[in-house]
């Protein structure tokens, strides 16, 4: 619940930003582009991001930036992530 509250707060803060550009994963994007991507997130994207956080074993130095980057990129990466899991499971004989 705490993590979901953090995600909601971060999305709200970013979507309501009055800045002209927002830095995501080291790149500056127009605020409208970032806003549009974040407003298109759905529950599957959020589950994907939370699942990735649970599996992560490396130290995250800036959680806010990490979350923003993973949320921003979730729609682009979710399909390939699940395809790679299926491919792995098939090669291991799990399916």
Tab-separated table of N, CA, C and O in Angstrom:
chain	number	residue	atom	x	y	z
A	1	UNK	N	0.837	-1.207	0.000
A	1	UNK	CA	0.000	0.000	0.000
A	1	UNK	C	0.874	1.259	0.000
A	1	UNK	O	0.564	2.205	-0.705
A	2	UNK	N	1.916	1.248	0.811
A	2	UNK	CA	2.795	2.417	0.882
A	2	UNK	C	3.434	2.709	-0.479
A	2	UNK	O	3.504	3.862	-0.898
A	3	UNK	N	3.883	1.664	-1.157
A	3	UNK	CA	4.495	1.841	-2.472
A	3	UNK	C	3.483	2.390	-3.475
A	3	UNK	O	3.802	3.288	-4.256
A	4	UNK	N	2.264	1.886	-3.434
A	4	UNK	CA	1.232	2.401	-4.344
A	4	UNK	C	0.940	3.865	-4.069
A	4	UNK	O	0.754	4.651	-5.004
A	5	UNK	N	0.920	4.247	-2.792
A	5	UNK	CA	0.719	5.656	-2.449
A	5	UNK	C	1.851	6.519	-2.999
A	5	UNK	O	1.615	7.611	-3.519
A	6	UNK	N	3.086	6.018	-2.909
A	6	UNK	CA	4.227	6.751	-3.454
A	6	UNK	C	4.103	6.908	-4.967
A	6	UNK	O	4.399	7.976	-5.515
A	7	UNK	N	3.674	5.845	-5.624
A	7	UNK	CA	3.517	5.892	-7.088
A	7	UNK	C	2.446	6.904	-7.467
A	7	UNK	O	2.646	7.722	-8.369
A	8	UNK	N	1.315	6.866	-6.780
A	8	UNK	CA	0.230	7.814	-7.069
A	8	UNK	C	0.698	9.243	-6.839
A	8	UNK	O	0.448	10.134	-7.668
A	9	UNK	N	1.390	9.483	-5.742
A	9	UNK	CA	1.894	10.825	-5.446
A	9	UNK	C	2.876	11.294	-6.520
A	9	UNK	O	2.821	12.450	-6.955
A	10	UNK	N	3.772	10.405	-6.942
A	10	UNK	CA	4.747	10.765	-7.964
A	10	UNK	C	4.065	11.080	-9.297
A	10	UNK	O	4.388	12.077	-9.948
A	11	UNK	N	3.113	10.257	-9.687
A	11	UNK	CA	2.391	10.502	-10.945
A	11	UNK	C	1.635	11.822	-10.850
A	11	UNK	O	1.675	12.638	-11.775
A	12	UNK	N	0.952	12.046	-9.742
A	12	UNK	CA	0.197	13.285	-9.569
A	12	UNK	C	1.118	14.501	-9.627
A	12	UNK	O	0.829	15.482	-10.319
A	13	UNK	N	2.219	14.436	-8.908
A	13	UNK	CA	3.165	15.546	-8.891
A	13	UNK	C	3.716	15.823	-10.293
A	13	UNK	O	3.831	16.975	-10.712
A	14	UNK	N	4.034	14.774	-11.010
A	14	UNK	CA	4.608	14.926	-12.349
A	14	UNK	C	3.574	15.439	-13.345
A	14	UNK	O	3.851	16.340	-14.133
A	15	UNK	N	2.381	14.883	-13.302
A	15	UNK	CA	1.314	15.296	-14.220
A	15	UNK	C	0.916	16.749	-13.982
A	15	UNK	O	0.598	17.477	-14.928
A	16	UNK	N	0.970	17.192	-12.746
A	16	UNK	CA	0.574	18.561	-12.410
A	16	UNK	C	1.732	19.558	-12.477
A	16	UNK	O	1.542	20.743	-12.187
A	17	UNK	N	2.890	19.113	-12.886
A	17	UNK	CA	4.058	19.989	-12.937
A	17	UNK	C	3.836	21.163	-13.886
A	17	UNK	O	3.230	21.013	-14.945
A	18	UNK	N	4.358	22.307	-13.503
A	18	UNK	CA	4.276	23.494	-14.364
A	18	UNK	C	5.589	23.742	-15.109
A	18	UNK	O	5.706	24.712	-15.852
A	19	UNK	N	6.557	22.858	-14.903
A	19	UNK	CA	7.840	22.994	-15.600
A	19	UNK	C	7.636	22.707	-17.089
A	19	UNK	O	6.738	21.973	-17.474
A	20	UNK	N	8.503	23.246	-17.913
A	20	UNK	CA	8.381	23.024	-19.359
A	20	UNK	C	8.969	21.676	-19.773
A	20	UNK	O	8.560	21.100	-20.773
A	21	UNK	N	9.929	21.169	-18.992
A	21	UNK	CA	10.571	19.888	-19.310
A	21	UNK	C	10.739	19.082	-18.022
A	21	UNK	O	10.912	19.649	-16.950
A	22	UNK	N	10.712	17.758	-18.184
A	22	UNK	CA	10.888	16.858	-17.047
A	22	UNK	C	11.979	15.854	-17.409
A	22	UNK	O	11.973	15.287	-18.502
A	23	UNK	N	12.887	15.646	-16.469
A	23	UNK	CA	13.996	14.706	-16.687
A	23	UNK	C	13.532	13.298	-16.329
A	23	UNK	O	13.057	13.048	-15.227
A	24	UNK	N	13.688	12.390	-17.288
A	24	UNK	CA	13.363	10.981	-17.091
A	24	UNK	C	14.542	10.160	-17.591
A	24	UNK	O	14.906	10.263	-18.767
A	25	UNK	N	15.128	9.378	-16.721
A	25	UNK	CA	16.250	8.500	-17.068
A	25	UNK	C	17.374	9.270	-17.760
A	25	UNK	O	17.941	8.818	-18.747
A	26	UNK	N	17.657	10.460	-17.252
A	26	UNK	CA	18.770	11.250	-17.770
A	26	UNK	C	18.463	12.067	-19.003
A	26	UNK	O	19.320	12.786	-19.505
A	27	UNK	N	17.237	11.987	-19.509
A	27	UNK	CA	16.836	12.766	-20.683
A	27	UNK	C	15.746	13.754	-20.301
A	27	UNK	O	14.866	13.431	-19.507
A	28	UNK	N	15.804	14.925	-20.892
A	28	UNK	CA	14.770	15.933	-20.665
A	28	UNK	C	13.708	15.818	-21.749
A	28	UNK	O	14.029	15.860	-22.933
A	29	UNK	N	12.457	15.661	-21.311
A	29	UNK	CA	11.333	15.539	-22.230
A	29	UNK	C	10.355	16.684	-21.976
A	29	UNK	O	10.222	17.148	-20.840
A	30	UNK	N	9.631	17.110	-23.011
A	30	UNK	CA	8.572	18.098	-22.777
A	30	UNK	C	7.571	17.536	-21.764
A	30	UNK	O	7.234	16.345	-21.800
A	31	UNK	N	7.129	18.379	-20.884
A	31	UNK	CA	6.201	17.946	-19.842
A	31	UNK	C	4.975	17.269	-20.420
A	31	UNK	O	4.492	16.279	-19.868
A	32	UNK	N	4.471	17.764	-21.532
A	32	UNK	CA	3.270	17.176	-22.145
A	32	UNK	C	3.495	15.730	-22.566
A	32	UNK	O	2.584	14.909	-22.484
A	33	UNK	N	4.693	15.407	-23.033
A	33	UNK	CA	5.007	14.032	-23.436
A	33	UNK	C	4.990	13.120	-22.215
A	33	UNK	O	4.385	12.039	-22.230
A	34	UNK	N	5.639	13.552	-21.153
A	34	UNK	CA	5.684	12.760	-19.920
A	34	UNK	C	4.276	12.627	-19.344
A	34	UNK	O	3.845	11.536	-18.953
A	35	UNK	N	3.549	13.715	-19.298
A	35	UNK	CA	2.179	13.713	-18.772
A	35	UNK	C	1.316	12.722	-19.543
A	35	UNK	O	0.589	11.908	-18.969
A	36	UNK	N	1.404	12.763	-20.862
A	36	UNK	CA	0.605	11.879	-21.704
A	36	UNK	C	0.912	10.410	-21.428
A	36	UNK	O	-0.001	9.589	-21.295
A	37	UNK	N	2.185	10.068	-21.320
A	37	UNK	CA	2.561	8.677	-21.056
A	37	UNK	C	2.079	8.221	-19.688
A	37	UNK	O	1.584	7.100	-19.541
A	38	UNK	N	2.227	9.059	-18.686
A	38	UNK	CA	1.815	8.674	-17.339
A	38	UNK	C	0.300	8.523	-17.234
A	38	UNK	O	-0.192	7.643	-16.520
A	39	UNK	N	-0.443	9.350	-17.943
A	39	UNK	CA	-1.903	9.267	-17.886
A	39	UNK	C	-2.444	8.047	-18.626
A	39	UNK	O	-3.599	7.671	-18.436
A	40	UNK	N	-1.624	7.405	-19.434
A	40	UNK	CA	-2.036	6.194	-20.153
A	40	UNK	C	-1.729	4.910	-19.384
A	40	UNK	O	-2.082	3.820	-19.817
A	41	UNK	N	-1.085	5.027	-18.229
A	41	UNK	CA	-0.766	3.844	-17.436
A	41	UNK	C	-2.039	3.178	-16.932
A	41	UNK	O	-3.022	3.851	-16.610
A	42	UNK	N	-1.995	1.845	-16.866
A	42	UNK	CA	-3.128	1.115	-16.316
A	42	UNK	C	-2.640	0.202	-15.196
A	42	UNK	O	-1.454	0.196	-14.853
A	43	UNK	N	-3.540	-0.581	-14.631
A	43	UNK	CA	-3.177	-1.420	-13.482
A	43	UNK	C	-2.106	-2.447	-13.838
A	43	UNK	O	-1.276	-2.794	-12.994
A	44	UNK	N	-2.100	-2.947	-15.061
A	44	UNK	CA	-1.068	-3.913	-15.465
A	44	UNK	C	0.316	-3.272	-15.459
A	44	UNK	O	1.290	-3.902	-15.053
A	45	UNK	N	0.401	-2.038	-15.919
A	45	UNK	CA	1.681	-1.328	-15.893
A	45	UNK	C	2.169	-1.141	-14.453
A	45	UNK	O	3.355	-1.330	-14.169
A	46	UNK	N	1.257	-0.784	-13.574
A	46	UNK	CA	1.621	-0.570	-12.171
A	46	UNK	C	2.085	-1.882	-11.548
A	46	UNK	O	3.104	-1.927	-10.844
A	47	UNK	N	1.365	-2.975	-11.812
A	47	UNK	CA	1.778	-4.286	-11.301
A	47	UNK	C	3.161	-4.664	-11.830
A	47	UNK	O	3.990	-5.219	-11.109
A	48	UNK	N	3.403	-4.359	-13.100
A	48	UNK	CA	4.693	-4.638	-13.729
A	48	UNK	C	5.813	-3.888	-13.006
A	48	UNK	O	6.850	-4.461	-12.675
A	49	UNK	N	5.591	-2.621	-12.727
A	49	UNK	CA	6.600	-1.803	-12.042
A	49	UNK	C	6.819	-2.307	-10.614
A	49	UNK	O	7.960	-2.468	-10.173
A	50	UNK	N	5.747	-2.586	-9.901
A	50	UNK	CA	5.865	-3.087	-8.521
A	50	UNK	C	6.568	-4.444	-8.520
A	50	UNK	O	7.444	-4.695	-7.680
A	51	UNK	N	6.230	-5.307	-9.462
A	51	UNK	CA	6.893	-6.606	-9.562
A	51	UNK	C	8.379	-6.457	-9.831
A	51	UNK	O	9.206	-7.176	-9.250
A	52	UNK	N	8.725	-5.528	-10.702
A	52	UNK	CA	10.134	-5.270	-10.994
A	52	UNK	C	10.881	-4.779	-9.774
A	52	UNK	O	12.034	-5.160	-9.535
A	53	UNK	N	10.244	-3.947	-8.990
A	53	UNK	CA	10.865	-3.463	-7.750
A	53	UNK	C	11.107	-4.610	-6.771
A	53	UNK	O	12.140	-4.664	-6.116
A	54	UNK	N	10.147	-5.511	-6.686
A	54	UNK	CA	10.286	-6.643	-5.764
A	54	UNK	C	11.415	-7.575	-6.194
A	54	UNK	O	12.075	-8.179	-5.359
A	55	UNK	N	11.633	-7.703	-7.498
A	55	UNK	CA	12.681	-8.590	-8.015
A	55	UNK	C	14.061	-7.929	-8.005
A	55	UNK	O	15.071	-8.626	-8.072
A	56	UNK	N	14.098	-6.622	-7.939
A	56	UNK	CA	15.363	-5.904	-7.994
A	56	UNK	C	16.226	-6.207	-6.773
A	56	UNK	O	15.757	-6.156	-5.646
A	57	UNK	N	17.488	-6.512	-7.026
A	57	UNK	CA	18.400	-6.807	-5.918
A	57	UNK	C	19.521	-5.779	-5.807
A	57	UNK	O	20.369	-5.884	-4.927
A	58	UNK	N	19.524	-4.799	-6.701
A	58	UNK	CA	20.564	-3.768	-6.651
A	58	UNK	C	20.071	-2.566	-5.859
A	58	UNK	O	18.874	-2.323	-5.746
A	59	UNK	N	21.009	-1.806	-5.340
A	59	UNK	CA	20.677	-0.609	-4.566
A	59	UNK	C	20.173	0.481	-5.506
A	59	UNK	O	20.794	0.769	-6.526
A	60	UNK	N	19.063	1.084	-5.145
A	60	UNK	CA	18.505	2.192	-5.915
A	60	UNK	C	18.848	3.465	-5.164
A	60	UNK	O	18.404	3.669	-4.035
A	61	UNK	N	19.644	4.308	-5.793
A	61	UNK	CA	20.108	5.522	-5.114
A	61	UNK	C	19.052	6.626	-5.087
A	61	UNK	O	18.954	7.370	-4.127
A	62	UNK	N	18.283	6.759	-6.155
A	62	UNK	CA	17.268	7.807	-6.226
A	62	UNK	C	15.945	7.154	-6.592
A	62	UNK	O	15.624	6.990	-7.768
A	63	UNK	N	15.186	6.754	-5.574
A	63	UNK	CA	13.939	6.017	-5.795
A	63	UNK	C	12.939	6.806	-6.627
A	63	UNK	O	12.259	6.262	-7.479
A	64	UNK	N	12.869	8.104	-6.414
A	64	UNK	CA	11.930	8.927	-7.170
A	64	UNK	C	12.232	8.865	-8.663
A	64	UNK	O	11.346	8.631	-9.478
A	65	UNK	N	13.486	9.064	-9.036
A	65	UNK	CA	13.874	9.025	-10.443
A	65	UNK	C	13.718	7.617	-11.024
A	65	UNK	O	13.311	7.457	-12.165
A	66	UNK	N	14.057	6.606	-10.226
A	66	UNK	CA	13.917	5.224	-10.675
A	66	UNK	C	12.454	4.912	-10.969
A	66	UNK	O	12.121	4.351	-12.014
A	67	UNK	N	11.571	5.269	-10.030
A	67	UNK	CA	10.145	5.020	-10.233
A	67	UNK	C	9.608	5.777	-11.440
A	67	UNK	O	8.840	5.225	-12.236
A	68	UNK	N	9.989	7.028	-11.583
A	68	UNK	CA	9.522	7.819	-12.714
A	68	UNK	C	9.968	7.176	-14.032
A	68	UNK	O	9.177	7.047	-14.970
A	69	UNK	N	11.211	6.741	-14.092
A	69	UNK	CA	11.721	6.113	-15.313
A	69	UNK	C	11.005	4.800	-15.600
A	69	UNK	O	10.642	4.525	-16.755
A	70	UNK	N	10.787	3.972	-14.577
A	70	UNK	CA	10.122	2.695	-14.820
A	70	UNK	C	8.655	2.889	-15.194
A	70	UNK	O	8.136	2.175	-16.060
A	71	UNK	N	7.995	3.851	-14.586
A	71	UNK	CA	6.608	4.138	-14.954
A	71	UNK	C	6.524	4.674	-16.388
A	71	UNK	O	5.666	4.253	-17.173
A	72	UNK	N	7.400	5.590	-16.719
A	72	UNK	CA	7.435	6.193	-18.052
A	72	UNK	C	7.668	5.122	-19.125
A	72	UNK	O	7.048	5.140	-20.183
A	73	UNK	N	8.559	4.185	-18.837
A	73	UNK	CA	8.925	3.166	-19.821
A	73	UNK	C	8.086	1.898	-19.752
A	73	UNK	O	8.207	1.041	-20.631
A	74	UNK	N	7.249	1.751	-18.759
A	74	UNK	CA	6.474	0.522	-18.582
A	74	UNK	C	5.684	0.121	-19.836
A	74	UNK	O	5.745	-1.045	-20.253
A	75	UNK	N	4.947	1.022	-20.468
A	75	UNK	CA	4.196	0.603	-21.657
A	75	UNK	C	5.088	0.102	-22.800
A	75	UNK	O	4.673	-0.741	-23.586
A	76	UNK	N	6.320	0.593	-22.865
A	76	UNK	CA	7.238	0.177	-23.926
A	76	UNK	C	7.907	-1.159	-23.628
A	76	UNK	O	8.298	-1.874	-24.553
A	77	UNK	N	8.066	-1.491	-22.365
A	77	UNK	CA	8.864	-2.658	-22.000
A	77	UNK	C	8.056	-3.847	-21.507
A	77	UNK	O	8.572	-4.964	-21.496
A	78	UNK	N	6.813	-3.659	-21.137
A	78	UNK	CA	6.028	-4.730	-20.527
A	78	UNK	C	5.851	-5.925	-21.470
A	78	UNK	O	5.996	-7.073	-21.061
A	79	UNK	N	5.576	-5.672	-22.721
A	79	UNK	CA	5.355	-6.760	-23.674
A	79	UNK	C	6.591	-7.611	-23.872
A	79	UNK	O	6.526	-8.850	-23.832
A	80	UNK	N	7.719	-6.962	-24.094
A	80	UNK	CA	8.962	-7.710	-24.282
A	80	UNK	C	9.368	-8.469	-23.027
A	80	UNK	O	9.923	-9.563	-23.113
A	81	UNK	N	9.115	-7.901	-21.875
A	81	UNK	CA	9.445	-8.577	-20.618
A	81	UNK	C	8.683	-9.895	-20.520
A	81	UNK	O	9.272	-10.940	-20.248
A	82	UNK	N	7.376	-9.848	-20.743
A	82	UNK	CA	6.578	-11.067	-20.611
A	82	UNK	C	6.877	-12.066	-21.734
A	82	UNK	O	6.873	-13.271	-21.507
A	83	UNK	N	7.180	-11.572	-22.932
A	83	UNK	CA	7.588	-12.478	-24.018
A	83	UNK	C	8.877	-13.209	-23.649
A	83	UNK	O	9.013	-14.405	-23.896
A	84	UNK	N	9.822	-12.501	-23.048
A	84	UNK	CA	11.087	-13.149	-22.672
A	84	UNK	C	10.867	-14.175	-21.571
A	84	UNK	O	11.515	-15.225	-21.555
A	85	UNK	N	9.937	-13.912	-20.651
A	85	UNK	CA	9.628	-14.901	-19.615
A	85	UNK	C	9.031	-16.165	-20.214
A	85	UNK	O	9.399	-17.283	-19.845
A	86	UNK	N	8.116	-15.986	-21.154
A	86	UNK	CA	7.498	-17.137	-21.816
A	86	UNK	C	8.544	-17.913	-22.592
A	86	UNK	O	8.610	-19.148	-22.517
A	87	UNK	N	9.400	-17.227	-23.324
A	87	UNK	CA	10.457	-17.899	-24.078
A	87	UNK	C	11.375	-18.679	-23.152
A	87	UNK	O	11.757	-19.817	-23.443
A	88	UNK	N	11.721	-18.079	-22.026
A	88	UNK	CA	12.574	-18.753	-21.053
A	88	UNK	C	11.885	-19.998	-20.506
A	88	UNK	O	12.483	-21.066	-20.418
A	89	UNK	N	10.625	-19.858	-20.123
A	89	UNK	CA	9.882	-21.000	-19.574
A	89	UNK	C	9.757	-22.122	-20.596
A	89	UNK	O	9.887	-23.292	-20.259
A	90	UNK	N	9.533	-21.767	-21.856
A	90	UNK	CA	9.412	-22.784	-22.898
A	90	UNK	C	10.740	-23.502	-23.109
A	90	UNK	O	10.765	-24.717	-23.316
A	91	UNK	N	11.827	-22.780	-23.054
A	91	UNK	CA	13.137	-23.406	-23.257
A	91	UNK	C	13.528	-24.285	-22.074
A	91	UNK	O	14.319	-25.202	-22.213
A	92	UNK	N	12.944	-24.012	-20.919
A	92	UNK	CA	13.226	-24.808	-19.719
A	92	UNK	C	12.233	-25.957	-19.557
A	92	UNK	O	12.354	-26.740	-18.631
A	93	UNK	N	11.236	-26.016	-20.441
A	93	UNK	CA	10.257	-27.087	-20.375
A	93	UNK	C	9.152	-26.879	-19.344
A	93	UNK	O	8.500	-27.819	-18.923
A	94	UNK	N	8.918	-25.637	-18.940
A	94	UNK	CA	7.894	-25.368	-17.938
A	94	UNK	C	6.498	-25.251	-18.539
A	94	UNK	O	5.524	-25.326	-17.831
A	95	UNK	N	6.431	-25.058	-19.831
A	95	UNK	CA	5.100	-24.889	-20.458
A	95	UNK	C	4.781	-26.101	-21.277
A	95	UNK	O	5.545	-26.725	-21.881
